[in-house]
CSV table of C-alpha atoms in Angstrom, one decimal:
chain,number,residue,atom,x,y,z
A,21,UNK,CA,0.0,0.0,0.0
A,22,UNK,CA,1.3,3.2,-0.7
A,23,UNK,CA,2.2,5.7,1.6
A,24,UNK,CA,1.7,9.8,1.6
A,25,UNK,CA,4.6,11.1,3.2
A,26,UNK,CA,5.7,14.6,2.9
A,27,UNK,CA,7.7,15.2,-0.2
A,28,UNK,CA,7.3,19.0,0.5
A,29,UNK,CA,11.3,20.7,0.5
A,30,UNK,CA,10.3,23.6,-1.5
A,31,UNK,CA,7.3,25.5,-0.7
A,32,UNK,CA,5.4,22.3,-2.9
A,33,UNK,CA,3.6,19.6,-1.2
A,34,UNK,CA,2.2,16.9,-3.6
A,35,UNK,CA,1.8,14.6,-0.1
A,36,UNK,CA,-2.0,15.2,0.2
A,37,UNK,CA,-4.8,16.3,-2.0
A,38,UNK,CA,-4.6,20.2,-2.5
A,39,UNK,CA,-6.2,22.4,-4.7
A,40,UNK,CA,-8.3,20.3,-6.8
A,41,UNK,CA,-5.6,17.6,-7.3
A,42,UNK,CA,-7.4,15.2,-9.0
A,43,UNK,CA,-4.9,12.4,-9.8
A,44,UNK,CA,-2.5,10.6,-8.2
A,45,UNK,CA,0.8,9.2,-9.0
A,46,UNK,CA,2.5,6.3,-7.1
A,47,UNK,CA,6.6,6.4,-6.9
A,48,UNK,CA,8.3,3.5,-4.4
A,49,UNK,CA,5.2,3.7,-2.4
A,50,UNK,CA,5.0,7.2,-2.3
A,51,UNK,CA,1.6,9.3,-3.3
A,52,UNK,CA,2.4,12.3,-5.0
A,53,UNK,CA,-1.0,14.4,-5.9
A,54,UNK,CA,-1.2,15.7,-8.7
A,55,UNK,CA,-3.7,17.8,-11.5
A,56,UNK,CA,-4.0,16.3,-14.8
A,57,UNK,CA,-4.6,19.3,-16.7
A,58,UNK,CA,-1.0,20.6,-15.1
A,59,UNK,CA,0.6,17.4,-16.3
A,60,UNK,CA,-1.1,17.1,-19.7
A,61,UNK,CA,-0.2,20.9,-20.6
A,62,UNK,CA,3.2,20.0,-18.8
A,63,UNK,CA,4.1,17.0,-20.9
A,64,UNK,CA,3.1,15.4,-24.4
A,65,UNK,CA,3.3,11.7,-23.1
A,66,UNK,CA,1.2,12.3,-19.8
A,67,UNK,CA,-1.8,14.4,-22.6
A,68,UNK,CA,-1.7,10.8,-24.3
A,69,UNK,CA,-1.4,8.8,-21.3
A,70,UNK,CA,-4.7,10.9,-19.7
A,71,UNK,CA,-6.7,11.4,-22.8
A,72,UNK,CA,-5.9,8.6,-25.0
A,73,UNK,CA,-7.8,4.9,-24.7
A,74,UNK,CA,-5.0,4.3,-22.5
A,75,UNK,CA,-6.2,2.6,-18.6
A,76,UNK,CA,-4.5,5.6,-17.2
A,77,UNK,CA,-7.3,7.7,-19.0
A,78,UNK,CA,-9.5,7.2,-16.3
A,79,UNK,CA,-7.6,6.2,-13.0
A,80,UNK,CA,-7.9,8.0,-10.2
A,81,UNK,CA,-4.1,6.5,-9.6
A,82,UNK,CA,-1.3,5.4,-11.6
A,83,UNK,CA,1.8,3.3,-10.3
A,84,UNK,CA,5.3,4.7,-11.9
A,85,UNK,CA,7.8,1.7,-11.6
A,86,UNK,CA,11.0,2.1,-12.1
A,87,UNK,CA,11.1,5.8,-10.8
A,88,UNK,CA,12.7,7.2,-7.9
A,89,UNK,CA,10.6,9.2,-5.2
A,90,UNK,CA,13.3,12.1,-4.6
A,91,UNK,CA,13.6,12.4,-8.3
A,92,UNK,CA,10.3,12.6,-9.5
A,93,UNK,CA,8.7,14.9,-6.4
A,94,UNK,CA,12.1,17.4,-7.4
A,95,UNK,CA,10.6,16.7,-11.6
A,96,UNK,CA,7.2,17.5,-10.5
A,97,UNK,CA,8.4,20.7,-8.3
A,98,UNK,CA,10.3,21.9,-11.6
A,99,UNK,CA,6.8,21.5,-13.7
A,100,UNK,CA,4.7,23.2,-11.0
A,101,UNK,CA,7.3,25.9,-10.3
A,102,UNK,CA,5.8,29.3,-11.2
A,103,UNK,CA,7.8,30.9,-14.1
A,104,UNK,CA,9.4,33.9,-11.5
A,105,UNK,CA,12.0,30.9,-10.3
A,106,UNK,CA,13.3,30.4,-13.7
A,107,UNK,CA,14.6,27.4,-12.8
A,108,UNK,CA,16.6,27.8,-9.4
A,109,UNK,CA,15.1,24.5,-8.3
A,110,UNK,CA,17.8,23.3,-10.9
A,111,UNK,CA,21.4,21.5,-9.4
A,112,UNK,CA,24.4,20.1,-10.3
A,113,UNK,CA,22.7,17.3,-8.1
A,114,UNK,CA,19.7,17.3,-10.0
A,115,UNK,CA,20.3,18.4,-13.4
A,116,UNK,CA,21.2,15.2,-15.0
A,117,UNK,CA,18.1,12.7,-13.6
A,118,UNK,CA,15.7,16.0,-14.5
A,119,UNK,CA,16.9,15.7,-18.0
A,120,UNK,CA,16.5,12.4,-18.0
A,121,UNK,CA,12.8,12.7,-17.0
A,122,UNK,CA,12.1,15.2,-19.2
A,123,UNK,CA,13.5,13.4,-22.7
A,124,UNK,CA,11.5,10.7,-21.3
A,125,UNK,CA,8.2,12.9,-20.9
A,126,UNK,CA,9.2,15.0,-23.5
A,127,UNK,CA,8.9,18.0,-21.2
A,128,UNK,CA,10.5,21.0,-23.3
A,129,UNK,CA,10.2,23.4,-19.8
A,130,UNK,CA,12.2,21.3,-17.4
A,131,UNK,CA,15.0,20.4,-20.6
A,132,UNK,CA,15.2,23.7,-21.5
A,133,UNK,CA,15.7,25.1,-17.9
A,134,UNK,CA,18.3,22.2,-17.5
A,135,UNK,CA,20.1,23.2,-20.7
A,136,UNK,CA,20.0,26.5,-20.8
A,137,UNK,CA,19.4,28.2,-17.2
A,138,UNK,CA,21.4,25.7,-15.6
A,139,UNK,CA,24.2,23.3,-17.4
A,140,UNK,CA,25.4,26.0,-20.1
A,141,UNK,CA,26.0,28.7,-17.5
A,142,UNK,CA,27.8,26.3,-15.3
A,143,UNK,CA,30.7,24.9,-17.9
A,144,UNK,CA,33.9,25.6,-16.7
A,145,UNK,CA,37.3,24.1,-16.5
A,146,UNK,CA,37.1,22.0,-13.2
A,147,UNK,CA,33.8,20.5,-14.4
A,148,UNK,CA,33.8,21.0,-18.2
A,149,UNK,CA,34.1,16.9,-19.0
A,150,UNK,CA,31.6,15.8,-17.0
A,151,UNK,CA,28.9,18.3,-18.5
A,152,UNK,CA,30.4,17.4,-21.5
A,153,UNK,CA,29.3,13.6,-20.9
A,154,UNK,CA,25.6,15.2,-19.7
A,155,UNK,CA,25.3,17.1,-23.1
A,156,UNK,CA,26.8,14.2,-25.0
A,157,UNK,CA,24.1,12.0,-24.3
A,158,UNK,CA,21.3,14.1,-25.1
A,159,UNK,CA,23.1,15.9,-27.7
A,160,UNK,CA,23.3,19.5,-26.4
A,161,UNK,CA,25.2,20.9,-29.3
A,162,UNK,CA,25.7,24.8,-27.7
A,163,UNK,CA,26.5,22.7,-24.4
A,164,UNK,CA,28.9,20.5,-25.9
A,165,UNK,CA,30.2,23.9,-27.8
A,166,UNK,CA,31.3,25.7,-25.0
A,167,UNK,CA,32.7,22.4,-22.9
A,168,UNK,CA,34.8,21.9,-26.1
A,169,UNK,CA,35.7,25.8,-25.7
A,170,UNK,CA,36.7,25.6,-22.3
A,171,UNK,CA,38.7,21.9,-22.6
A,172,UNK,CA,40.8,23.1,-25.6
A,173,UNK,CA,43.0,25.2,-23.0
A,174,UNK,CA,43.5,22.6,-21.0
A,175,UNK,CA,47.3,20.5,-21.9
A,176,UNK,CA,47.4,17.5,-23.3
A,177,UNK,CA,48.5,15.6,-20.7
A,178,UNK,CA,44.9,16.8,-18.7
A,179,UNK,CA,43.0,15.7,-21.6
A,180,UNK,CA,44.4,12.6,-22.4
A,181,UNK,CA,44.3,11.6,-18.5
A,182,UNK,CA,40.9,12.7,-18.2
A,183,UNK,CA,38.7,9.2,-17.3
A,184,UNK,CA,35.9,11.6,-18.5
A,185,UNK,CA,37.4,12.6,-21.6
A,186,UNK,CA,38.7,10.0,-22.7
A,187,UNK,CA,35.0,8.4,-22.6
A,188,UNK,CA,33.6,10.8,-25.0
A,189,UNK,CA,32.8,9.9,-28.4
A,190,UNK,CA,35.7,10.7,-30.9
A,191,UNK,CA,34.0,13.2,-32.7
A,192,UNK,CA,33.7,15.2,-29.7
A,193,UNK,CA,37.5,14.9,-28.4
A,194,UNK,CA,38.2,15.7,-31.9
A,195,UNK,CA,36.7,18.9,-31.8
A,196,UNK,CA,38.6,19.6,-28.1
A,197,UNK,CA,41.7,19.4,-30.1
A,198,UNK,CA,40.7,21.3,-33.4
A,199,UNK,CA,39.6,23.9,-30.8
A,200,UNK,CA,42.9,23.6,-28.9
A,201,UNK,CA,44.8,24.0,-32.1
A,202,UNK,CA,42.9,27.3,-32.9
A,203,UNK,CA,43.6,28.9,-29.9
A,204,UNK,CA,47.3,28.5,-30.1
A,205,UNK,CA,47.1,29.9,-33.7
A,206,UNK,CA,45.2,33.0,-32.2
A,207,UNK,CA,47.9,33.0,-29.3
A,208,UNK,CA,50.7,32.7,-32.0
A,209,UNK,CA,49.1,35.9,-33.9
A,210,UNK,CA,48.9,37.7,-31.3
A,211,UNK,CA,52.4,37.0,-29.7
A,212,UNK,CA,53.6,38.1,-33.6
């Protein structure tokens, strides 16, 4: 049986019915409740999941396997957010399951606050390969852009003992180096 604990670390409490809540979703046990209407103007895959001839159409509650509770009740808070947060609710602790959630939901709002409020503002050199990685796999080319930018000034010897470079694909350590070998023509010219 699942339980309604408070999920509530953020001003937003999907733990008990508020507000007209009319649906609710099940994570590991946990109730979250929720508005359809918020959910189906939210995300493509929940419209079709609530107004298609699916059996969600008409439950009153719907188990989410495979989910975790702390992930999906911080997902949630990101799609009820009101827009004056602009996406502050956004992590380096979160970032990477949200986007996750949100290819899988196909939730433009919560990707692009990930992308572009959060991981593109936060690039820089003691972190750069490891957003890399993020962007990589859900090919965030102005992400990837400005991770190759601040990698190509890195030596050599960083790169190639970089765990996390090393694992990107070779296009992408390819363009690290054509970008390293630009800037040190631009340094040349300028030394000139």
């Amino acid at each position: 049986m699942a339980q309604s604990i408070s999920n509530n670390d953020e001003g937003y409490d999907f733990s008990t019915p508020q507000h007209f809540s009319d649906l609710v979703l099940v994570v590991e046990n946990t109730k979250f409740h929720v508005h359809k209407c918020v959910l189906s103007l939210s995300s493509p895959v929940f419209e079709k999941m609530l107004t298609s001839d699916f059996l969600e159409k008409d439950a009153k509650q719907i188990d989410l396997p495979g989910k975790k509770r702390d992930e999906f009740g911080a997902f949630l808070r990101v799609i009820y957010a009101d827009v004056i947060s602009q996406g502050k609710q956004i992590n380096d602790k979160n970032n990477e399951f949200l986007l996750q959630l949100a290819e899988e939901y196909q939730v433009n709002k919560v990707k692009y606050l990930c992308h572009r409020k959060f991981l593109i503002s936060s690039v820089e050199e003691s972190n750069c390969f490891g957003i890399y990685k993020v962007a990589e796999s859900y090919n965030l080319e102005d992400v990837m852009e400005k991770c190759a930018e601040v990698a190509s000034r890195k030596p050599c010897w960083v790169l190639e003992s970089s765990g996390d470079f090393c694992g990107l694909k070779a296009e992408n350590r390819l363009r690290v180096y054509a970008k390293r070998a630009r800037y040190f023509d631009e340094t040349l010219k300028v030394e000139k």
